[in-house]
Coordinates of C-alpha atoms and ligand atoms in Angstrom, one line a residue:
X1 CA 24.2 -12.2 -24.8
X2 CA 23.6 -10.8 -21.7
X3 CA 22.1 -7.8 -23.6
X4 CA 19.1 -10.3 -24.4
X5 CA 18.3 -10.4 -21.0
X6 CA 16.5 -7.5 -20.2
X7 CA 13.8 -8.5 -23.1
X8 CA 14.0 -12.0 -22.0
X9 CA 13.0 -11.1 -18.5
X10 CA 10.3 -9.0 -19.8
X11 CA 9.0 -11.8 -21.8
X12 CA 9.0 -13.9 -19.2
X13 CA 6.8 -11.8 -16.9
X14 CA 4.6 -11.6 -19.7
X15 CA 3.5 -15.0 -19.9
X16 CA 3.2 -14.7 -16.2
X17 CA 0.6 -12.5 -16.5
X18 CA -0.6 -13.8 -19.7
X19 CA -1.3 -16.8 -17.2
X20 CA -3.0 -15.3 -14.0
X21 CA -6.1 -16.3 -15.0
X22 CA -5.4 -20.1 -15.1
X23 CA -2.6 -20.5 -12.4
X24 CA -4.0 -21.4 -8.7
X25 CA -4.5 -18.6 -7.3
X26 CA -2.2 -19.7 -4.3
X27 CA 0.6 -22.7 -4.7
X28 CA -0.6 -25.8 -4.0
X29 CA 1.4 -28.6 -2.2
X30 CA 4.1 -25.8 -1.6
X31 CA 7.2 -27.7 -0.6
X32 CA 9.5 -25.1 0.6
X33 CA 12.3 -27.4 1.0
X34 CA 11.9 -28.1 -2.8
X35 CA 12.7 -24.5 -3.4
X36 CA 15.7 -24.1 -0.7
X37 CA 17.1 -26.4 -2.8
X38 CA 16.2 -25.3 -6.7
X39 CA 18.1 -21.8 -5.3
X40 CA 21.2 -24.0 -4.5
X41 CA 24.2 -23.0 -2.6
X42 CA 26.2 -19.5 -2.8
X43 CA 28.7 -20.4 -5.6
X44 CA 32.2 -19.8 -5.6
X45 CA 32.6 -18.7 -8.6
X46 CA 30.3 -16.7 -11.4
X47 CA 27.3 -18.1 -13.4
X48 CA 26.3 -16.6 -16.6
X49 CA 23.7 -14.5 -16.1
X50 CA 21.1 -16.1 -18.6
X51 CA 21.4 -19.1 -16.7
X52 CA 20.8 -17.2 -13.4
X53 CA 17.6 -15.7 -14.7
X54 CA 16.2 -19.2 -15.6
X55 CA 17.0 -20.9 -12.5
X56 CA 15.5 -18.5 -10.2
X57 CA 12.6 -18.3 -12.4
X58 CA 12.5 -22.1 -12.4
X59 CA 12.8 -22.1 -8.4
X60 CA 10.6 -19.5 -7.4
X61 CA 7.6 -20.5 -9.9
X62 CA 6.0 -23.2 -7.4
X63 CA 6.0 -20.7 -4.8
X64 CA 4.6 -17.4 -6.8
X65 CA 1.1 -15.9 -5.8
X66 CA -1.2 -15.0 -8.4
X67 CA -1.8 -11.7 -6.1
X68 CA -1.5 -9.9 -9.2
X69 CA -4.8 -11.6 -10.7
X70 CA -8.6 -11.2 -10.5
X71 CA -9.6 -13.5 -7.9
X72 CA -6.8 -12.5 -5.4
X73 CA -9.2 -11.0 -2.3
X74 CA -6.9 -11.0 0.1
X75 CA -5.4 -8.5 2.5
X76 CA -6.3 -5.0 0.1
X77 CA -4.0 -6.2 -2.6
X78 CA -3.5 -4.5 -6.1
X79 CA -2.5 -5.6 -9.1
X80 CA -0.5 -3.5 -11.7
X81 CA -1.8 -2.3 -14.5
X82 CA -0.2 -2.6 -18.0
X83 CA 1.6 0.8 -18.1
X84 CA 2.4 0.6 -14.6
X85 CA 3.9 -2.6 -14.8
X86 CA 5.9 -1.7 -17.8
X87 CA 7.0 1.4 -16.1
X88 CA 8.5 -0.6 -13.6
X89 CA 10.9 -2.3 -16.0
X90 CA 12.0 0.7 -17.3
X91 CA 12.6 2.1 -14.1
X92 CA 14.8 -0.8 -13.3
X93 CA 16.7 -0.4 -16.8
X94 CA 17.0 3.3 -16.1
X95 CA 18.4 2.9 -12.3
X96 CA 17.9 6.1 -11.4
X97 CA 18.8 7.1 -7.9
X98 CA 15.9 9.3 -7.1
X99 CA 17.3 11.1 -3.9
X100 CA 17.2 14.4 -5.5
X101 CA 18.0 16.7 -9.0
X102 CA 21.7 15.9 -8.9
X103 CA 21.1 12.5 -8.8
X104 CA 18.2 11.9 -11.1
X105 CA 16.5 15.2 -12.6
X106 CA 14.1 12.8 -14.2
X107 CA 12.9 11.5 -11.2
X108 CA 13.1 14.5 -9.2
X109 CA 10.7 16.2 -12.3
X110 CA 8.3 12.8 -12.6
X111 CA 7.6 13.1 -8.8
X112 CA 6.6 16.4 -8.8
X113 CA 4.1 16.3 -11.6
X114 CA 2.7 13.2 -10.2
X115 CA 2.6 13.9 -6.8
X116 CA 0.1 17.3 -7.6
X117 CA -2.1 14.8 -10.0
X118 CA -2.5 12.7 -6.6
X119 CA -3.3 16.0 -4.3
X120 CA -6.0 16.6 -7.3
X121 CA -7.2 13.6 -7.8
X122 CA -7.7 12.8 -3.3
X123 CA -8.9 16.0 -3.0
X124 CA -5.9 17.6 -0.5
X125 CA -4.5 21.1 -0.6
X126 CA -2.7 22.1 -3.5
X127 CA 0.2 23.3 -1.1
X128 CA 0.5 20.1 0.7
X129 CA 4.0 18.3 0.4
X130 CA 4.6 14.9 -0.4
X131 CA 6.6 11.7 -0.1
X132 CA 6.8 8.9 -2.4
X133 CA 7.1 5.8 0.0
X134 CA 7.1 2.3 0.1
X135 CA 3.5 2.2 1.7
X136 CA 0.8 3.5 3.5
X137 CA 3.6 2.0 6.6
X138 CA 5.5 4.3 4.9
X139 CA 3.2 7.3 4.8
X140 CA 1.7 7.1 8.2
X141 CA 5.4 6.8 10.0
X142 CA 6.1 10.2 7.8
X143 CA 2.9 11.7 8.5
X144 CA 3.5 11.1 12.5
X145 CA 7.2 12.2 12.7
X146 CA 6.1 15.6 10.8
X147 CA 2.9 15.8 13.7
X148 CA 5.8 14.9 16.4
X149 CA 7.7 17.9 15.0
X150 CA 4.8 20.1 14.9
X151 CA 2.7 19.5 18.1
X152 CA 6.3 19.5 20.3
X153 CA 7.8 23.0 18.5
X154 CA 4.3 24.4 20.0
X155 CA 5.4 23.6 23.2
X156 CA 8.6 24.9 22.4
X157 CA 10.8 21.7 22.2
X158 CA 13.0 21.1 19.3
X159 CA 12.2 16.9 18.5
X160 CA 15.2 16.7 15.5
X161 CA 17.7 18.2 18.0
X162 CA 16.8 17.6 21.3
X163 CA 15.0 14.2 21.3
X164 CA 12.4 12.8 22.8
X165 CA 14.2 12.1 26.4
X166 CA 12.6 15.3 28.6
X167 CA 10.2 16.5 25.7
X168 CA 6.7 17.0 27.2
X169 CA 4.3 13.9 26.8
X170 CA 2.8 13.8 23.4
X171 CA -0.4 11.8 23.7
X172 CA -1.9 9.7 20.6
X173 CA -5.4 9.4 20.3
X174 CA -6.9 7.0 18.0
X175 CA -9.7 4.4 17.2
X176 CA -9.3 0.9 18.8
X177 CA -9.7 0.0 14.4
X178 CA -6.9 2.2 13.7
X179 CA -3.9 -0.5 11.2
X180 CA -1.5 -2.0 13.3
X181 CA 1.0 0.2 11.4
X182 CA -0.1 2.6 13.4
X183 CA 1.2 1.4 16.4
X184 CA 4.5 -0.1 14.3
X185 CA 5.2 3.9 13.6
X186 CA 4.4 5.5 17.3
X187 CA 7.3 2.2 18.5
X188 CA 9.6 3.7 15.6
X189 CA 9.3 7.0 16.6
X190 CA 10.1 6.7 20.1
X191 CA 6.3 7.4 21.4
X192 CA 5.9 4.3 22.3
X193 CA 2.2 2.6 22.1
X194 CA 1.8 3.5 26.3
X195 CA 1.3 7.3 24.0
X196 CA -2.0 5.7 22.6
X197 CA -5.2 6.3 23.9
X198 CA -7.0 4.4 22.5
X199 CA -10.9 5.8 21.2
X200 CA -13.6 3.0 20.8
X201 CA -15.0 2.0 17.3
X202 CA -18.8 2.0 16.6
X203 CA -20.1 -1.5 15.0
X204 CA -19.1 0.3 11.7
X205 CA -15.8 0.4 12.1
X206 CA -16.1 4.1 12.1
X207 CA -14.4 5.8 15.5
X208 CA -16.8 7.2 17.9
X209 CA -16.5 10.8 17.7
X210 CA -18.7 12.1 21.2
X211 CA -15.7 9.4 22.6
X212 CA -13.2 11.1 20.9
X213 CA -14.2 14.4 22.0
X214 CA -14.4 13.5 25.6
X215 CA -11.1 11.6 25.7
X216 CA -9.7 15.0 24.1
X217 CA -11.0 16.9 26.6
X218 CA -9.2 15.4 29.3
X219 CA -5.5 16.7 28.5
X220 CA -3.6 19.7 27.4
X221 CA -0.5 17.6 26.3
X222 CA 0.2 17.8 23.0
X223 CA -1.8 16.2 21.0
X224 CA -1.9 14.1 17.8
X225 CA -5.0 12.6 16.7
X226 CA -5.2 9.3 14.1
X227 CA -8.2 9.2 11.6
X228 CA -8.9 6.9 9.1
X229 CA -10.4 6.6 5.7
X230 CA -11.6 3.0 4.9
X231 CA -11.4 0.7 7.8
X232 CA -9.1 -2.4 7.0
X233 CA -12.1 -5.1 7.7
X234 CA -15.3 -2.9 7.0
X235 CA -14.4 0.1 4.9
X236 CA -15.9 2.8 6.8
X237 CA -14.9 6.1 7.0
X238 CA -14.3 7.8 10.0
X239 CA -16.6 11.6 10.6
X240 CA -13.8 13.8 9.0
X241 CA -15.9 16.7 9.7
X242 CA -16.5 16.3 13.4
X243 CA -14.1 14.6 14.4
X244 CA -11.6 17.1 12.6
X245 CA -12.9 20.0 14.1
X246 CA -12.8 18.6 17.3
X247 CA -9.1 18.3 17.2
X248 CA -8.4 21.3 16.2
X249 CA -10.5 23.3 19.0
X250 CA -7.8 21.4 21.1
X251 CA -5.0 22.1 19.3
X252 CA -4.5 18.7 18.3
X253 CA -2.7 17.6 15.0
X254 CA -4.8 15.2 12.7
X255 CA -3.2 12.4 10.2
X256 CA -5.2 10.5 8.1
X257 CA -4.7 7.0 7.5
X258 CA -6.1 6.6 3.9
X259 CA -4.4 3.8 2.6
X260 CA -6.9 2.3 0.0
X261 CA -10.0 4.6 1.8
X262 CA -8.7 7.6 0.7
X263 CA -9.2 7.0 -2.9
X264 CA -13.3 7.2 -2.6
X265 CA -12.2 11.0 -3.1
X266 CA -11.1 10.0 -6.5
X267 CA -14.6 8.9 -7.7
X268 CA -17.9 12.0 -7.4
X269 CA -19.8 9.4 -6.2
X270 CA -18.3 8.3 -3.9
X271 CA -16.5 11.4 -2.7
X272 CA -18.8 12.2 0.1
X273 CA -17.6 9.2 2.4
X274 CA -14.2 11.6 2.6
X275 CA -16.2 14.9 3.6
X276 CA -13.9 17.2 5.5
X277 CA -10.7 15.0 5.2
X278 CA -9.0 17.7 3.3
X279 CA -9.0 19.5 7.2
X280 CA -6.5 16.8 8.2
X281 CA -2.8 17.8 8.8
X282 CA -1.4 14.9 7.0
X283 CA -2.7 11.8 5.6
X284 CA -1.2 8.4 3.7
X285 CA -2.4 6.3 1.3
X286 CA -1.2 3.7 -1.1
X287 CA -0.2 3.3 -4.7
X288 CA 0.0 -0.2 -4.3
X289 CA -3.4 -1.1 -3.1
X290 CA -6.4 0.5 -5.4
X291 CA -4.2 2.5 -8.0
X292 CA -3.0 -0.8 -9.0
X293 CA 1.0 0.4 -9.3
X294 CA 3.5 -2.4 -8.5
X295 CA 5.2 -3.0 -5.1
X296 CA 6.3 -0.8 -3.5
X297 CA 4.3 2.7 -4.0
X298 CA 3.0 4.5 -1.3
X299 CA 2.6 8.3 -0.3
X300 CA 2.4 10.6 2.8
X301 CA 0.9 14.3 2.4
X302 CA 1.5 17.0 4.7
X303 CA -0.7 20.4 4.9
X304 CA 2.7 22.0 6.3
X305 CA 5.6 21.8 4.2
X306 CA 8.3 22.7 6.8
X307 CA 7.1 20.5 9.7
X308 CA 7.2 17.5 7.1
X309 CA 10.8 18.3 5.7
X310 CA 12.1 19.3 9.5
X311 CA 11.1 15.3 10.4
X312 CA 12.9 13.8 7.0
X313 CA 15.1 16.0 5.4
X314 CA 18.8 16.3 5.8
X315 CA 21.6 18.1 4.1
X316 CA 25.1 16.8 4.5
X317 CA 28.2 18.7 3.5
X318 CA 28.3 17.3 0.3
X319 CA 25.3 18.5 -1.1
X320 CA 25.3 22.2 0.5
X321 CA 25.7 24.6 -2.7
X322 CA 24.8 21.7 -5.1
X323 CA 21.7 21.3 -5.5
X324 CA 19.8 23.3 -8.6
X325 CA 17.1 25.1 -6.1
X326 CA 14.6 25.4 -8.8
X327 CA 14.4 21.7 -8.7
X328 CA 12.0 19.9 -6.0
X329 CA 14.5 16.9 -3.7
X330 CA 12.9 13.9 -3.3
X331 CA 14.5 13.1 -0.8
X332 CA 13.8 15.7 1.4
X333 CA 10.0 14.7 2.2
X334 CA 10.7 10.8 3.0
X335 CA 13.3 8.4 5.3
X336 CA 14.9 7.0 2.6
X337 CA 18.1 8.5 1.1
X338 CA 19.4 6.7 -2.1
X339 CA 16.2 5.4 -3.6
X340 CA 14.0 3.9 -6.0
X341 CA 12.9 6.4 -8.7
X342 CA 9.4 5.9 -7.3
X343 CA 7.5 8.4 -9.4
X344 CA 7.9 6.6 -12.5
X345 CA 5.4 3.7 -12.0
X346 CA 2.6 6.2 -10.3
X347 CA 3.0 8.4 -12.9
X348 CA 2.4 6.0 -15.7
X349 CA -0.7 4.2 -13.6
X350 CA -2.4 7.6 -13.5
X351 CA -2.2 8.7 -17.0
X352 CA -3.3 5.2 -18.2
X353 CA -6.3 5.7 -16.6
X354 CA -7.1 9.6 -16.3
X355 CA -9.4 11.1 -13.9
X356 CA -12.5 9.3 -15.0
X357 CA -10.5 5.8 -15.4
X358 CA -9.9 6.0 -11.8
X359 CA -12.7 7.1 -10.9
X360 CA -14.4 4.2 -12.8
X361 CA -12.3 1.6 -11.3
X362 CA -13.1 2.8 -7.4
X363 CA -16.7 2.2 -8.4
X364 CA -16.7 -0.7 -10.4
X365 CA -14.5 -2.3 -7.2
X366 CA -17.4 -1.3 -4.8
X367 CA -20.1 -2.8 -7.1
X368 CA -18.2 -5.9 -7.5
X369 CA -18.1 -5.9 -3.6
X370 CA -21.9 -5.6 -3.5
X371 CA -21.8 -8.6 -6.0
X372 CA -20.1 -10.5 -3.6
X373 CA -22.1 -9.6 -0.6
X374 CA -25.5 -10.4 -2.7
X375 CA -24.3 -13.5 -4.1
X376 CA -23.1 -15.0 -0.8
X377 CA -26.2 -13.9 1.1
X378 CA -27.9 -15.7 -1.6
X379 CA -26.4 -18.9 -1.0
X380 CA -26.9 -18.5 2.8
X381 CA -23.7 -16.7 4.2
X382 CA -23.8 -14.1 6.6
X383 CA -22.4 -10.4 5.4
X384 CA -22.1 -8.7 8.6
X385 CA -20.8 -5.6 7.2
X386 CA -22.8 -2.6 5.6
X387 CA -20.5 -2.7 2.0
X388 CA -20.0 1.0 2.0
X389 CA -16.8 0.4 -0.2
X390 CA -14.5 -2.5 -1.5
X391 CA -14.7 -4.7 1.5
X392 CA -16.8 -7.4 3.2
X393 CA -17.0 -9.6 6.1
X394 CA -18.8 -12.9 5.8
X395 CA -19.7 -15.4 8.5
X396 CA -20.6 -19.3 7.8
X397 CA -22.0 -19.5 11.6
X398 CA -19.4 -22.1 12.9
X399 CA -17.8 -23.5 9.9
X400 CA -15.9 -20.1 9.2
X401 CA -12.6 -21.0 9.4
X402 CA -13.1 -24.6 7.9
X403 CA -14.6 -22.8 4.8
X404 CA -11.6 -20.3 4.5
X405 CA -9.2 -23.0 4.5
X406 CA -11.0 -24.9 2.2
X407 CA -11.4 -21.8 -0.3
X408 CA -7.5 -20.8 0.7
X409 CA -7.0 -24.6 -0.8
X410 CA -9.2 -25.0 -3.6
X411 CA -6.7 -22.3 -5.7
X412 CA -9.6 -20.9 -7.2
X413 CA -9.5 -17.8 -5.3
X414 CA -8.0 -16.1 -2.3
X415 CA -9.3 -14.4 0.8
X416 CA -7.8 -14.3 4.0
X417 CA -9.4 -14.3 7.4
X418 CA -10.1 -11.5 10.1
X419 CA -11.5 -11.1 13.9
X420 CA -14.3 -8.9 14.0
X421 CA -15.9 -7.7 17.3
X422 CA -15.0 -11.0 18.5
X423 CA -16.0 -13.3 15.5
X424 CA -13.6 -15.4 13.1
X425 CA -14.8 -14.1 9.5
X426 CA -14.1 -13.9 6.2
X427 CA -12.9 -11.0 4.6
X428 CA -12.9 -10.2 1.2
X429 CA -11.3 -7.3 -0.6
X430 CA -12.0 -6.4 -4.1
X431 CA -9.1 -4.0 -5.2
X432 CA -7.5 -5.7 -8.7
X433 CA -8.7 -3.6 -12.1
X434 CA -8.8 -7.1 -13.6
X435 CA -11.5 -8.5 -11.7
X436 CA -14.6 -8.9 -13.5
X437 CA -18.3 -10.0 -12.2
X438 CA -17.5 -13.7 -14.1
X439 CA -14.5 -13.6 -11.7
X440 CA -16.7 -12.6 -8.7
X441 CA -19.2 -15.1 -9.8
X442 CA -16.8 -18.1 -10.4
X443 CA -15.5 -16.9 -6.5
X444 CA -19.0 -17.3 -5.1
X445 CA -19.3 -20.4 -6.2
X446 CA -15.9 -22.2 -5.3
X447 CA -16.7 -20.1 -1.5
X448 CA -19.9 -22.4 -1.8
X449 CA -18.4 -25.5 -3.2
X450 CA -16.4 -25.2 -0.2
X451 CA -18.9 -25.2 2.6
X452 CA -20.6 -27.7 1.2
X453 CA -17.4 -29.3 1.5
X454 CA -17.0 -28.9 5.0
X455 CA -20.9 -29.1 5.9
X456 CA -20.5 -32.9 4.4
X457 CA -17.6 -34.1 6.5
Ligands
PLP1 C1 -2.7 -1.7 4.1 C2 -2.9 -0.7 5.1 C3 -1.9 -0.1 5.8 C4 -0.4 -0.4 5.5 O1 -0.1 -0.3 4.2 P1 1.2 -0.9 3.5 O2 1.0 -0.6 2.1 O3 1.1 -2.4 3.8 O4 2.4 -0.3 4.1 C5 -2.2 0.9 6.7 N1 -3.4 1.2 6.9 C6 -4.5 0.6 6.3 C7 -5.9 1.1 6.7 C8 -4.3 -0.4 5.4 O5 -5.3 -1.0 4.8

């Protein structure tokens, strides 16, 4: 009986998805109280597990975002594709612990072949190590705690042993549009954000290099520097090349935050936004965002091996004399121990599509973008972004946020809000290999339906 339940979940999320196209893109009249209450109390005793499935299907279904469908624009939100998805049930069937070869040679194996089709596919060294994580969060906390190793053992201080308390001053220099997880990992790590100084951004969203090189001029501490690939409200690209070298002449470390960005590599035509990022010391980027692999899939990169496994690996008694060396260890290369066989999902995302599948839907995302930005300038709305990649801003002079609410309402579609350079806008994300130019086009015209709407109050 309870042997059903596996296909019966399965089925389930298939008319899910089978449905994405219809639902509301975002719950209407959500009544959270309603949903408190469908999820009941903690029972004292056991309830069959079929009837478990239903009910929290049945209580959760009000509530559920169609983030997984084509006219989801919020945030930079993937959905998953079809052997992805499917990937991820079996990874759940298969429970693998992916910490290492004891515990899951499978995973262990999976990870290392997809981890060199990434380093391929974005264009980073061939030797670079790498860490399936839950995010680009993820991936830039590991990419700075293997720079916090590295820039502090040149000043001959031992971070993993000694700590941070009496280390010399590591300063942070980054672009005043670097993601607030960015200044989430320097708290983690003990730099603290007083570490950051902070570079201004040119009306791109690019960061100012001649800034950058002055500001690194005025210091010998060590140094890391934060680049980033794909701005989180414009989607420019910072100048790897110079900005790169620049950091280097000073001895500075470089990590690349490339959460969706970094995937331009992935497409020769768009490549040339990335130029020089392969320089970097260690980047991040997502699996979750434009690869379209389910939650939670991210990965950090590292050009030096042993600085990234002195900031996350450890061996404990147990495992000394163990492990089958010929074997790559997970585990070794991100904070997690036990894990999520992570490996799986990715794995099965890039071979769906290939090199030229991913390639295709990096494009076909950008020109769906410049769809959006044409169409709405059409029909009178400010795009005050040059749509280098998958994301534009949009003004509606004063009625801005009355129009996103309204949109953010109307369950036809779903974009979220931003503050650019001081103005409330509109932001709009095209990262979902479902979306189509009917869905773009059916978008534009609720997102003008909807001014209307708040022009005629
Ligand atoms: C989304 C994003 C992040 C954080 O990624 P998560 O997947 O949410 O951990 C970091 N940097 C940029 C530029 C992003 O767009």
């Amino acid at each position: 009986m309870a042997d059903d339940l596996l296909p019966r979940a399965a089925a389930l999320g298939r008319d899910f998805r089978a449905g994405l196209d219809e639902r509301p893109v975002f719950p209407r009249d959500l009544d959270p109280d309603a949903v408190r209450a469908a999820l009941g109390e903690l029972p004292d005793g056991p309830t069959d597990p079929a009837a478990v499935l239903d009910q929290l299907r049945e209580a959760v279904e009000p509530a559920l975002v169609a983030s997984a469908g084509p006219r989801y624009f919020g945030f930079v939100t993937g959905g998953s594709l079809e052997a992805a998805a499917a990937a991820d049930v079996l990874t759940t069937a298969w429970d693998q612990n992916g910490f290492n070869a004891l515990t899951s040679p499978a995973a262990a194996l999976v990870e290392e072949v997809a981890g060199g089709w990434l380093k391929d596919l974005l264009g980073l060294p061939p030797t670079a190590s790498f860490g399936f994580v839950t995010g680009a969060q993820g991936g830039n906390t590991v990419g700075l705690a293997a720079a916090r190793h590295a820039v502090l053992e040149r000043h001959g201080w031992d971070v993993e042993r000694q700590g941070l308390h009496g280390a010399p001053r590591v300063r942070i220099v980054a672009g005043s549009g670097r993601h607030a997880t960015i200044d989430r990992a320097l708290r983690l790590l003990g730099f603290g954000t007083d570490a950051l100084a902070e570079v201004p951004t040119a009306p791109s969203g690019s960061i100012d290099v001649a800034a950058l090189a002055g500001a690194l001029s005025t210091s010998d501490a060590p140094t890391i520097v934060c680049l980033q690939a794909g701005e989180v409200n414009t989607g420019a690209f910072d100048d790897f090349r110079t900005a790169i070298a620049a950091a280097h002449a000073r001895g500075a470390w470089v990590h690349v935050d490339g959460a969706f960005g970094l995937w331009a590599a992935a497409s020769p035509r768009l490549r040339h936004l990335t130029e020089g990022v392969a320089e970097a010391d260690s980047w991040a980027t997502d699996g979750h965002k434009w690869l379209n692999v389910p939650y939670d899939s991210g990965y950090a990169f590292c050009a030096h091996p042993a600085a990234h496994a002195a900031a996350t690996s450890y061996t404990a008694a147990y495992l000394v004399g163990d492990r089958p060396e010929a074997l790559r260890s997970p585990g070794d290369f991100v904070p997690d121990s036990s894990r999520r066989a992570r490996g799986f999902t990715t794995w099965a995302a890039l071979r769906q599509l290939g090199r030229a599948g991913v390639a295709e839907l990096v494009e076909r995302s950008c020109a769906l973008a410049r769809r959006f930005a044409a169409r709405l300038s059409e029909g009178g709305a400010e795009v005050v972004n040059d749509v280098v990649l998958n994301q534009v801003l949009v003004g509606f002079g004063d009625d801005t946020p009355q129009v996103l609410e309204a949109v953010q309402r109307s369950g036809e579609c779903w974009m979220g809000g931003t503050v650019w350079q001081g103005r409330r806008l509109m932001r709009v994300s095209v990262s979902n290999w479902r979306t189509t130019e009917a869905d773009v086009d059916r978008s534009v015209a609720a997102i003008l339906a909807a001014w209307r709407e708040v022009q005629g109050r």
